[in-house]
PDB file of C-alpha atoms and ligand atoms in Angstrom:
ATOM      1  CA  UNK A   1       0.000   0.000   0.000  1.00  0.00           C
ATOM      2  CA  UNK A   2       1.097   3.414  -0.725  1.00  0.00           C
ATOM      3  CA  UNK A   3       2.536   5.514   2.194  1.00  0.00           C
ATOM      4  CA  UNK A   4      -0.297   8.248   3.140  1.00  0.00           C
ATOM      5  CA  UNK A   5       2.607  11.470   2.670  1.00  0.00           C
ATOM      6  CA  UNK A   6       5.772  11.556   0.134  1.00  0.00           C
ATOM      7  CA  UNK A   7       7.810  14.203   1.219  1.00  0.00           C
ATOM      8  CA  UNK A   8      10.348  15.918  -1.750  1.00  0.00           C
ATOM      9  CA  UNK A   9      13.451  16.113   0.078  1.00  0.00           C
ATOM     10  CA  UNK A  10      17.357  17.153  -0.404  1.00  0.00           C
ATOM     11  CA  UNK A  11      20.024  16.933   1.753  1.00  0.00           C
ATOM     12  CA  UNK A  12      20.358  19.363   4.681  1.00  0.00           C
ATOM     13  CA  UNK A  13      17.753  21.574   3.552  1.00  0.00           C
ATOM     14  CA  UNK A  14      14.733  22.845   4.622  1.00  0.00           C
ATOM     15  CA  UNK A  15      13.165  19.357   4.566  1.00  0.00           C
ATOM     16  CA  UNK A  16      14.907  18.086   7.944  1.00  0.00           C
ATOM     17  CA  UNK A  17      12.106  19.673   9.951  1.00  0.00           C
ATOM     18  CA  UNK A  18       9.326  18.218   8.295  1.00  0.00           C
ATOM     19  CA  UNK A  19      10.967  14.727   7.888  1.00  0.00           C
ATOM     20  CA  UNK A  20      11.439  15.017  11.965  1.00  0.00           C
ATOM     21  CA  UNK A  21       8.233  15.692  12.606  1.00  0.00           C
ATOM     22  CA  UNK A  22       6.854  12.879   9.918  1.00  0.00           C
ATOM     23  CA  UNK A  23       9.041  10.855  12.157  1.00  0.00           C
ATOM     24  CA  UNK A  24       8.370  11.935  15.721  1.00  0.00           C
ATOM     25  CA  UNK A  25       4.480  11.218  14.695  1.00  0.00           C
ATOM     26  CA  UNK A  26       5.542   8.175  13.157  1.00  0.00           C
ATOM     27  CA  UNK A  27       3.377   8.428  10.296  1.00  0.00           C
ATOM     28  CA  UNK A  28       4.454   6.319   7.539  1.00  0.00           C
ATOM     29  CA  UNK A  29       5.497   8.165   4.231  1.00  0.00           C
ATOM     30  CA  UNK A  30       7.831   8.018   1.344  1.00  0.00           C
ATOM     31  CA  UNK A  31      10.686  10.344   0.296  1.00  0.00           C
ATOM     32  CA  UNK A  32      11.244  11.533  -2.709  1.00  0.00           C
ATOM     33  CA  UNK A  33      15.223  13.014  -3.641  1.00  0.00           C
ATOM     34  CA  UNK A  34      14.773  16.090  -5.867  1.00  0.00           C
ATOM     35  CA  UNK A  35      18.617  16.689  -6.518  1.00  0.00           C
ATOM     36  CA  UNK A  36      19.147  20.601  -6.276  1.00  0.00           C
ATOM     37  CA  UNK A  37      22.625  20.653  -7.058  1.00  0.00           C
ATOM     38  CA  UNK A  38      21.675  18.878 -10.870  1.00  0.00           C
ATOM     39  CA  UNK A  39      18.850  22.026 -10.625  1.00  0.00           C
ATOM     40  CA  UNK A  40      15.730  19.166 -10.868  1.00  0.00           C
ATOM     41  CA  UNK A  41      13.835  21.488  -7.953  1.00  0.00           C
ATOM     42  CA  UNK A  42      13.770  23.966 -11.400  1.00  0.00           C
ATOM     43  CA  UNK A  43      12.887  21.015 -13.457  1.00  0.00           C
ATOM     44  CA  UNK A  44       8.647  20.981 -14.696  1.00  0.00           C
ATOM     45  CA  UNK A  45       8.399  17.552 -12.809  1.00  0.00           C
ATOM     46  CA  UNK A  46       9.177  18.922  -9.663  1.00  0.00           C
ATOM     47  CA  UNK A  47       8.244  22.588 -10.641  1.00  0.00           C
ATOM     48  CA  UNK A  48       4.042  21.109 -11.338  1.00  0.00           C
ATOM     49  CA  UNK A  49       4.072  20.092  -7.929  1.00  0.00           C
ATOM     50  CA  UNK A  50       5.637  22.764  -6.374  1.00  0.00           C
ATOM     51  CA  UNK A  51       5.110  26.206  -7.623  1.00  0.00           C
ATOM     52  CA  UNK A  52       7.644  28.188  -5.687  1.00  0.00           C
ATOM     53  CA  UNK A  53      10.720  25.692  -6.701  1.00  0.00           C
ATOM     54  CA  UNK A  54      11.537  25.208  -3.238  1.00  0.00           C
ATOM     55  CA  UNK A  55      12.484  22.091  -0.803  1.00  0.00           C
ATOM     56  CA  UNK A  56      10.767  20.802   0.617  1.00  0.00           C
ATOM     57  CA  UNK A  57       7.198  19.844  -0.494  1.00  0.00           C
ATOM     58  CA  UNK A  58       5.082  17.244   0.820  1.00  0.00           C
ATOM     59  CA  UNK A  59       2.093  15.243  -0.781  1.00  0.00           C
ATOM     60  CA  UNK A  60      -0.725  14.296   1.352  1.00  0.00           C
ATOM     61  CA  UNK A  61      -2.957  11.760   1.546  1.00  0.00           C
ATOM     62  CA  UNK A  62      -5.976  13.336  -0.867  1.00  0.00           C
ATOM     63  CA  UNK A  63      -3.293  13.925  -3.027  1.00  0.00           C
ATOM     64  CA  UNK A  64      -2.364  17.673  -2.915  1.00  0.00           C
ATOM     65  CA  UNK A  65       0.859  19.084  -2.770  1.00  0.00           C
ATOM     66  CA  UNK A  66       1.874  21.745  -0.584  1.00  0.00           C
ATOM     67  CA  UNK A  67       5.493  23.729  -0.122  1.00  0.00           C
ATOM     68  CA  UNK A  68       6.760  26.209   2.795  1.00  0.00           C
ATOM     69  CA  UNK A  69       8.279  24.112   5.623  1.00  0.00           C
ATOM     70  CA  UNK A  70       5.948  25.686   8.410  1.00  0.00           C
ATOM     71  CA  UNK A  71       2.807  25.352   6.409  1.00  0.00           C
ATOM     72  CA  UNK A  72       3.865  21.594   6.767  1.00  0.00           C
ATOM     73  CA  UNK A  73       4.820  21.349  10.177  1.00  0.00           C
ATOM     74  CA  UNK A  74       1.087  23.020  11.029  1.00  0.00           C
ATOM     75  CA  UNK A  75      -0.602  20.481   8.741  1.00  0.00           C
ATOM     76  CA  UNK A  76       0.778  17.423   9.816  1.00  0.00           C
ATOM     77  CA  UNK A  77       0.494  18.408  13.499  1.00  0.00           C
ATOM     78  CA  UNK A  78      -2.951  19.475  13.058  1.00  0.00           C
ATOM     79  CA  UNK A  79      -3.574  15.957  11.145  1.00  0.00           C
ATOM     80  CA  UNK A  80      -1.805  14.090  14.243  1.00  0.00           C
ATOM     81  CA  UNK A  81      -3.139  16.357  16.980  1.00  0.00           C
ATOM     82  CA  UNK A  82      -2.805  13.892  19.615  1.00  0.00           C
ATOM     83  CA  UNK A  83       0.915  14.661  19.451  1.00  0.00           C
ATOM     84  CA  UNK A  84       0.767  17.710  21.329  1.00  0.00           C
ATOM     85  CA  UNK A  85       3.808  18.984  18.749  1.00  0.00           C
ATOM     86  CA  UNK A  86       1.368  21.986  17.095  1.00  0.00           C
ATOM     87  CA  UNK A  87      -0.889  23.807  20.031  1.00  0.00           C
ATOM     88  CA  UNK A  88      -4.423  23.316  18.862  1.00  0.00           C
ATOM     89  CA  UNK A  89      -6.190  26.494  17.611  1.00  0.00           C
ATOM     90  CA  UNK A  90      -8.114  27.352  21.001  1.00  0.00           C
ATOM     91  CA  UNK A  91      -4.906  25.897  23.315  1.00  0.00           C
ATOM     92  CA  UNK A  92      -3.396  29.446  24.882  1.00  0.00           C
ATOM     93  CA  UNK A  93      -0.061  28.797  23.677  1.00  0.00           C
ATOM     94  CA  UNK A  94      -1.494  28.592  20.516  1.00  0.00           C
ATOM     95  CA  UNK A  95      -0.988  32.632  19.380  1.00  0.00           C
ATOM     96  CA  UNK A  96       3.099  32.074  21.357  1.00  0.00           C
ATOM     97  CA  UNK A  97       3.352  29.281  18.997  1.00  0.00           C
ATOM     98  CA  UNK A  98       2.270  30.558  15.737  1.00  0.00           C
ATOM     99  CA  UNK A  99       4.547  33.606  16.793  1.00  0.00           C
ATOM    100  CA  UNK A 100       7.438  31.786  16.879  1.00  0.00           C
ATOM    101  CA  UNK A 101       7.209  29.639  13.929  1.00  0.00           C
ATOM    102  CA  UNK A 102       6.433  32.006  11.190  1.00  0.00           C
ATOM    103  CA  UNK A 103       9.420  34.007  12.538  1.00  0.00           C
ATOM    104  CA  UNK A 104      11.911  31.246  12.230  1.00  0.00           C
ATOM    105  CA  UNK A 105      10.192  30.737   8.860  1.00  0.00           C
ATOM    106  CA  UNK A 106       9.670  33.758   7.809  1.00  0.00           C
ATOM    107  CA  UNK A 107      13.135  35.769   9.246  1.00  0.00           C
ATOM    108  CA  UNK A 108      15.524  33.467  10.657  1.00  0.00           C
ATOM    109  CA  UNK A 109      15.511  30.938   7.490  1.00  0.00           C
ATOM    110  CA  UNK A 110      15.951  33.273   4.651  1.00  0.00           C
ATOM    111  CA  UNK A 111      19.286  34.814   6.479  1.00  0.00           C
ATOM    112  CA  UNK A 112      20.425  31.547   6.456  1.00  0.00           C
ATOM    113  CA  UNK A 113      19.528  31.599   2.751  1.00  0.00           C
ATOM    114  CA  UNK A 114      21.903  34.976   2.225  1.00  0.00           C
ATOM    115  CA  UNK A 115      24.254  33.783   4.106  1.00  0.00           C
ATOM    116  CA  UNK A 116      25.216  30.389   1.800  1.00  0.00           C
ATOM    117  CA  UNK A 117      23.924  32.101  -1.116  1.00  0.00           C
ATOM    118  CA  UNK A 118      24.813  35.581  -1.287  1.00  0.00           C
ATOM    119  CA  UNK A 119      25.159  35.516  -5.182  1.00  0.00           C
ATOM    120  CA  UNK A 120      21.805  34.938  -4.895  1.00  0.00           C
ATOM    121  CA  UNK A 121      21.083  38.247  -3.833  1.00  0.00           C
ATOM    122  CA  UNK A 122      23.091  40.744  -5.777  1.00  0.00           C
ATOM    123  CA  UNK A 123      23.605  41.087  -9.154  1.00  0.00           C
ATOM    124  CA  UNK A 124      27.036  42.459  -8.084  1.00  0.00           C
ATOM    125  CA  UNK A 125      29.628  39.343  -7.967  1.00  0.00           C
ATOM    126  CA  UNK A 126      32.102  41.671  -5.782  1.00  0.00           C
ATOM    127  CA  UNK A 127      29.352  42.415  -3.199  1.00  0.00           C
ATOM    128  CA  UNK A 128      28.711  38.446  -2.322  1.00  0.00           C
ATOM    129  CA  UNK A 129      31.106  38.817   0.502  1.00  0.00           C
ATOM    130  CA  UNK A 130      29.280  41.933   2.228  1.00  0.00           C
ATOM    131  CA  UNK A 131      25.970  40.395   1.716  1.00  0.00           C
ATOM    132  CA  UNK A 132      27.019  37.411   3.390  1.00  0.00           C
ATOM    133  CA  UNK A 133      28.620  38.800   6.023  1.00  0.00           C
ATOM    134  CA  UNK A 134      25.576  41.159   7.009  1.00  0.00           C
ATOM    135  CA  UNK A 135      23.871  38.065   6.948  1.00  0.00           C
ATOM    136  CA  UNK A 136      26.055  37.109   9.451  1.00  0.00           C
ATOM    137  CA  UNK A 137      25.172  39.704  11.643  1.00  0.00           C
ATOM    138  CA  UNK A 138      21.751  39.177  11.227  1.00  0.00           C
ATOM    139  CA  UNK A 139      21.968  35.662  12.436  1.00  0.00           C
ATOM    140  CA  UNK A 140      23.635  36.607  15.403  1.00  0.00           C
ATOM    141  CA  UNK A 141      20.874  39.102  16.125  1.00  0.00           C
ATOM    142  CA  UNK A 142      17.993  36.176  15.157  1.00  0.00           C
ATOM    143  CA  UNK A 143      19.839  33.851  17.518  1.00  0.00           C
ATOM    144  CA  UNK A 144      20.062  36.657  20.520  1.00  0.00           C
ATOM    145  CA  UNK A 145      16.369  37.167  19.709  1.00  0.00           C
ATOM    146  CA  UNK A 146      15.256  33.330  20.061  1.00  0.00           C
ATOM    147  CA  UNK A 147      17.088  32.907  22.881  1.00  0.00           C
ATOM    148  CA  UNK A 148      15.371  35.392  25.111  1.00  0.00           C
ATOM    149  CA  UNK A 149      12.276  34.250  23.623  1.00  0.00           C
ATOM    150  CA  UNK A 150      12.876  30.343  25.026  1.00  0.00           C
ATOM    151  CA  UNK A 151      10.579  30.323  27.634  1.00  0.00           C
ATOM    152  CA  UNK A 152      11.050  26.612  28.927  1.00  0.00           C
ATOM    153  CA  UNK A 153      13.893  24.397  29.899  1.00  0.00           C
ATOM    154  CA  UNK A 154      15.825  22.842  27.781  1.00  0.00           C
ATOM    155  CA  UNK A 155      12.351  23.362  25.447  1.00  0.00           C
ATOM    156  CA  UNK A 156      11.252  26.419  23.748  1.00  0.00           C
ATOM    157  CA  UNK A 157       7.565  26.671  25.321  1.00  0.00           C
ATOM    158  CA  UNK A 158       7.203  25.819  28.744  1.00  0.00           C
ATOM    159  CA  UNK A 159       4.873  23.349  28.334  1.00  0.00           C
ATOM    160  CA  UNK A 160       7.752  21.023  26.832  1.00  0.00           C
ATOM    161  CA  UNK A 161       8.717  19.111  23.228  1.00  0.00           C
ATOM    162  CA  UNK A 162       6.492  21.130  20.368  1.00  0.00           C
ATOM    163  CA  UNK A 163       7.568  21.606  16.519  1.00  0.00           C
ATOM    164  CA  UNK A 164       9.298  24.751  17.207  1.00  0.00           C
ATOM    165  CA  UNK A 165      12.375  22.906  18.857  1.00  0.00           C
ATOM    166  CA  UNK A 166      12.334  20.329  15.961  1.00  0.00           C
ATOM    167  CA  UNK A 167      12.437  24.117  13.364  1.00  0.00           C
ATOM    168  CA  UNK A 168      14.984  25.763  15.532  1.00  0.00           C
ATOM    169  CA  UNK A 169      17.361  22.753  15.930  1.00  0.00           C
ATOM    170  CA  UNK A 170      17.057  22.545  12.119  1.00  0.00           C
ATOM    171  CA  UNK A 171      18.052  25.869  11.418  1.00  0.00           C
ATOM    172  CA  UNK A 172      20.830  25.775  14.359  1.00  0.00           C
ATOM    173  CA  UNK A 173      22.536  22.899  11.895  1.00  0.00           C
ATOM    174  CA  UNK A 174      22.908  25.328   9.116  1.00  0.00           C
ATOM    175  CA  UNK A 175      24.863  27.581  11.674  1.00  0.00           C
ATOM    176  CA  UNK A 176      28.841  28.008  10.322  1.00  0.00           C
ATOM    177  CA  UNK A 177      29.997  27.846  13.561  1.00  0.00           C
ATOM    178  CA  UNK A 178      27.865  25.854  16.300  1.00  0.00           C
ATOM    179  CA  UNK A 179      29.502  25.953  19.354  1.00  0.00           C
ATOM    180  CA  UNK A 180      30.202  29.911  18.630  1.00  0.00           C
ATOM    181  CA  UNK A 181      26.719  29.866  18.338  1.00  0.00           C
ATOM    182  CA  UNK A 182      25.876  27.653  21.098  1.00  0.00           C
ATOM    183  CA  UNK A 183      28.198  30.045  23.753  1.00  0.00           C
ATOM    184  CA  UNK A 184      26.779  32.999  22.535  1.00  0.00           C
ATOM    185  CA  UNK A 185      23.354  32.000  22.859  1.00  0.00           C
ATOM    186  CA  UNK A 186      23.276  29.450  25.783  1.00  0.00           C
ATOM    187  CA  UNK A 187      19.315  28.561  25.857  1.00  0.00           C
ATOM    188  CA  UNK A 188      19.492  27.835  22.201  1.00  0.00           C
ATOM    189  CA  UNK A 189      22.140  25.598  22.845  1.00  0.00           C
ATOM    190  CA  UNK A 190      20.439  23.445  25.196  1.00  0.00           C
ATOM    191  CA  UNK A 191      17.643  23.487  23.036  1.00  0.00           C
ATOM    192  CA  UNK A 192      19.193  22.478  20.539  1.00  0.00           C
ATOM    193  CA  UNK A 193      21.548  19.537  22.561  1.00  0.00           C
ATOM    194  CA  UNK A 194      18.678  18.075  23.921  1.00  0.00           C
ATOM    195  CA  UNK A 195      16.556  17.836  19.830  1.00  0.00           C
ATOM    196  CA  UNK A 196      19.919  15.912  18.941  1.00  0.00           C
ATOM    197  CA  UNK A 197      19.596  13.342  21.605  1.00  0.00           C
ATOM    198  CA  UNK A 198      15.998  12.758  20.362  1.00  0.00           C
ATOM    199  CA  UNK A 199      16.333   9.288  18.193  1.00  0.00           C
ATOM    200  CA  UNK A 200      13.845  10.965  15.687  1.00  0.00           C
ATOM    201  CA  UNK A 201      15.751  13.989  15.148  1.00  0.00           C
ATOM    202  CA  UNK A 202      18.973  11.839  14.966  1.00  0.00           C
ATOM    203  CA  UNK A 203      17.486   9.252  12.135  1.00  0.00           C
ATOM    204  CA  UNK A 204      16.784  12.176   9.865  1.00  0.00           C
ATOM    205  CA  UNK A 205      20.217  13.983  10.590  1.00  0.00           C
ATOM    206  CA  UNK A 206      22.268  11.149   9.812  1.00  0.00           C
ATOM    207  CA  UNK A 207      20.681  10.796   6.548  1.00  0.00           C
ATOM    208  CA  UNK A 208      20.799  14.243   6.131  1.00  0.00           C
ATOM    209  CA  UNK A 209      25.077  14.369   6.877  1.00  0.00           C
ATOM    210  CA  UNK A 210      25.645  10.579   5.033  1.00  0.00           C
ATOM    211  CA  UNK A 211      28.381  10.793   2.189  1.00  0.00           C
ATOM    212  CA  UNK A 212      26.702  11.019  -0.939  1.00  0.00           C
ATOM    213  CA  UNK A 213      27.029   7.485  -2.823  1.00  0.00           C
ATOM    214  CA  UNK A 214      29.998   7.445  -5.500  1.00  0.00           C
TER     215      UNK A 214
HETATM  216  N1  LIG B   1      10.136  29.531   2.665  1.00  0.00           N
HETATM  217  C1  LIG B   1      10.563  28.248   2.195  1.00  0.00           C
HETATM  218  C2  LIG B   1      12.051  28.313   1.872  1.00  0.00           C
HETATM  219  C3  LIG B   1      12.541  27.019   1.271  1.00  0.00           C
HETATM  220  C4  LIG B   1      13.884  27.184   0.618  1.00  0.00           C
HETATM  221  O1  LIG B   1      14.369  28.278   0.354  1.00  0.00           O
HETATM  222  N2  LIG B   1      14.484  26.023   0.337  1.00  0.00           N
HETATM  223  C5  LIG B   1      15.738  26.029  -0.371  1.00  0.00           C
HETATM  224  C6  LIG B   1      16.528  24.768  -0.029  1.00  0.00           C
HETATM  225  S1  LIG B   1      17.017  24.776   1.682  1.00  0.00           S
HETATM  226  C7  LIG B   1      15.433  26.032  -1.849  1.00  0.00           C
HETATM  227  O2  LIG B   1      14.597  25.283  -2.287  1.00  0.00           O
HETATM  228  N3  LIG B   1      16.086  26.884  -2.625  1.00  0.00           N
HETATM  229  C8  LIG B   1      15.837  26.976  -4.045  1.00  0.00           C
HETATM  230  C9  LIG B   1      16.918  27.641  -4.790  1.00  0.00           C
HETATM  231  O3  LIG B   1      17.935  27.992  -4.193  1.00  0.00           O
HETATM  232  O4  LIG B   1      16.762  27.769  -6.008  1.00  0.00           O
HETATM  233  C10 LIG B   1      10.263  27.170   3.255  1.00  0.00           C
HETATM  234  O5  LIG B   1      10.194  27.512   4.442  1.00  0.00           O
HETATM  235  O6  LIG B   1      10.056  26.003   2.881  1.00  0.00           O
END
């Protein structure tokens, strides 16, 4: 039988998140490997599904497709609500949540974006290094930010494990420097520790960090 959710995946990108959570609520799904560096995310197979060209997508069981890594985390932890890992919409952490996930979506993830692909983001080749290194310094101020903002211990809400410690783990592996990060920002490192001991959160990071196959 077919699994109920494929999700399009690549390595280390935006997909970890969503593939944690898939397996934290172990639902059973398949995974699909669009290969970004060969440019298939641009490709019309992958491009009719998703729209926006982005990792990662994920099908769901009626059959629609849908992109934006928080849009996915909501869905499938409003589909699995028994979970706890999404607030439900009249739970009063609910607004905190929401909060807190659209700005790691919505802020912290495209810096992270600038920072690895500057290019991206000028048309000037000899301003790459300035744009990434503002980037830089907008990290540091998105990390400064989330860690004042972690309200439980080692979790970010009080109440304990929710998605937003499986998002912010994610984008903490994208940091250049971890244990700079980790010192500077001492709640987000214990976060962050404690996601990595998780085994679903380790599964998915291994197969995120494996060599590629010769
Ligand atoms: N807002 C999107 C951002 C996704 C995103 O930018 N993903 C990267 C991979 S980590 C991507 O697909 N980039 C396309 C490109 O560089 O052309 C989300 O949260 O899912």
């Amino acid at each position: 039988m077919l699994a109920p959710y494929t999700l399009f995946w690549e390595r280390l990108s935006g997909a970890i998140a969503p593939q944690v959570m898939l397996e934290e609520l172990d639902v059973s799904h398949c995974l699909v490997h669009v290969d970004m560096t060969a440019g298939d995310h641009r490709q019309e197979a992958y491009r009719s599904l998703n729209p926006v060209m982005r990792i990662p997508a994920l099908r769901l069981p009626d059959g629609k497709v849908i992109g934006e890594s928080s849009a996915i985390m909501l869905v499938l932890g409003e589909a699995h609500a028994g979970s706890d890992l999404v607030p439900a919409p009249d739970d009063p952490d609910r607004p905190e949540f929401l909060f807190w996930l659209t700005s790691m979506a919505a802020n912290g993830y495209p810096i992270f974006s600038r920072a690895w692909h500057p290019e991206q983001f000028t048309t000037n080749a000899e301003a790459n290094e300035s744009v990434r290194q503002r980037a830089e310094s907008h990290l540091a101020e998105f990390f400064a930010v989330m860690d004042g903002a972690i309200a439980g211990s080692p979790y970010f809400l009080a109440r304990g494990f929710t998605a937003l410690d499986i998002y912010l783990a994610m984008l903490s592996e994208w940091s250049a420097d971890r244990q700079a990060l980790f010192e500077a920002n001492p709640h987000v490192g214990e976060l962050c520790r404690a996601v990595r001991e998780r085994p679903a959160y380790r599964k998915v990071l291994e197969m995120h960090t494996a060599p590629l196959a010769a």
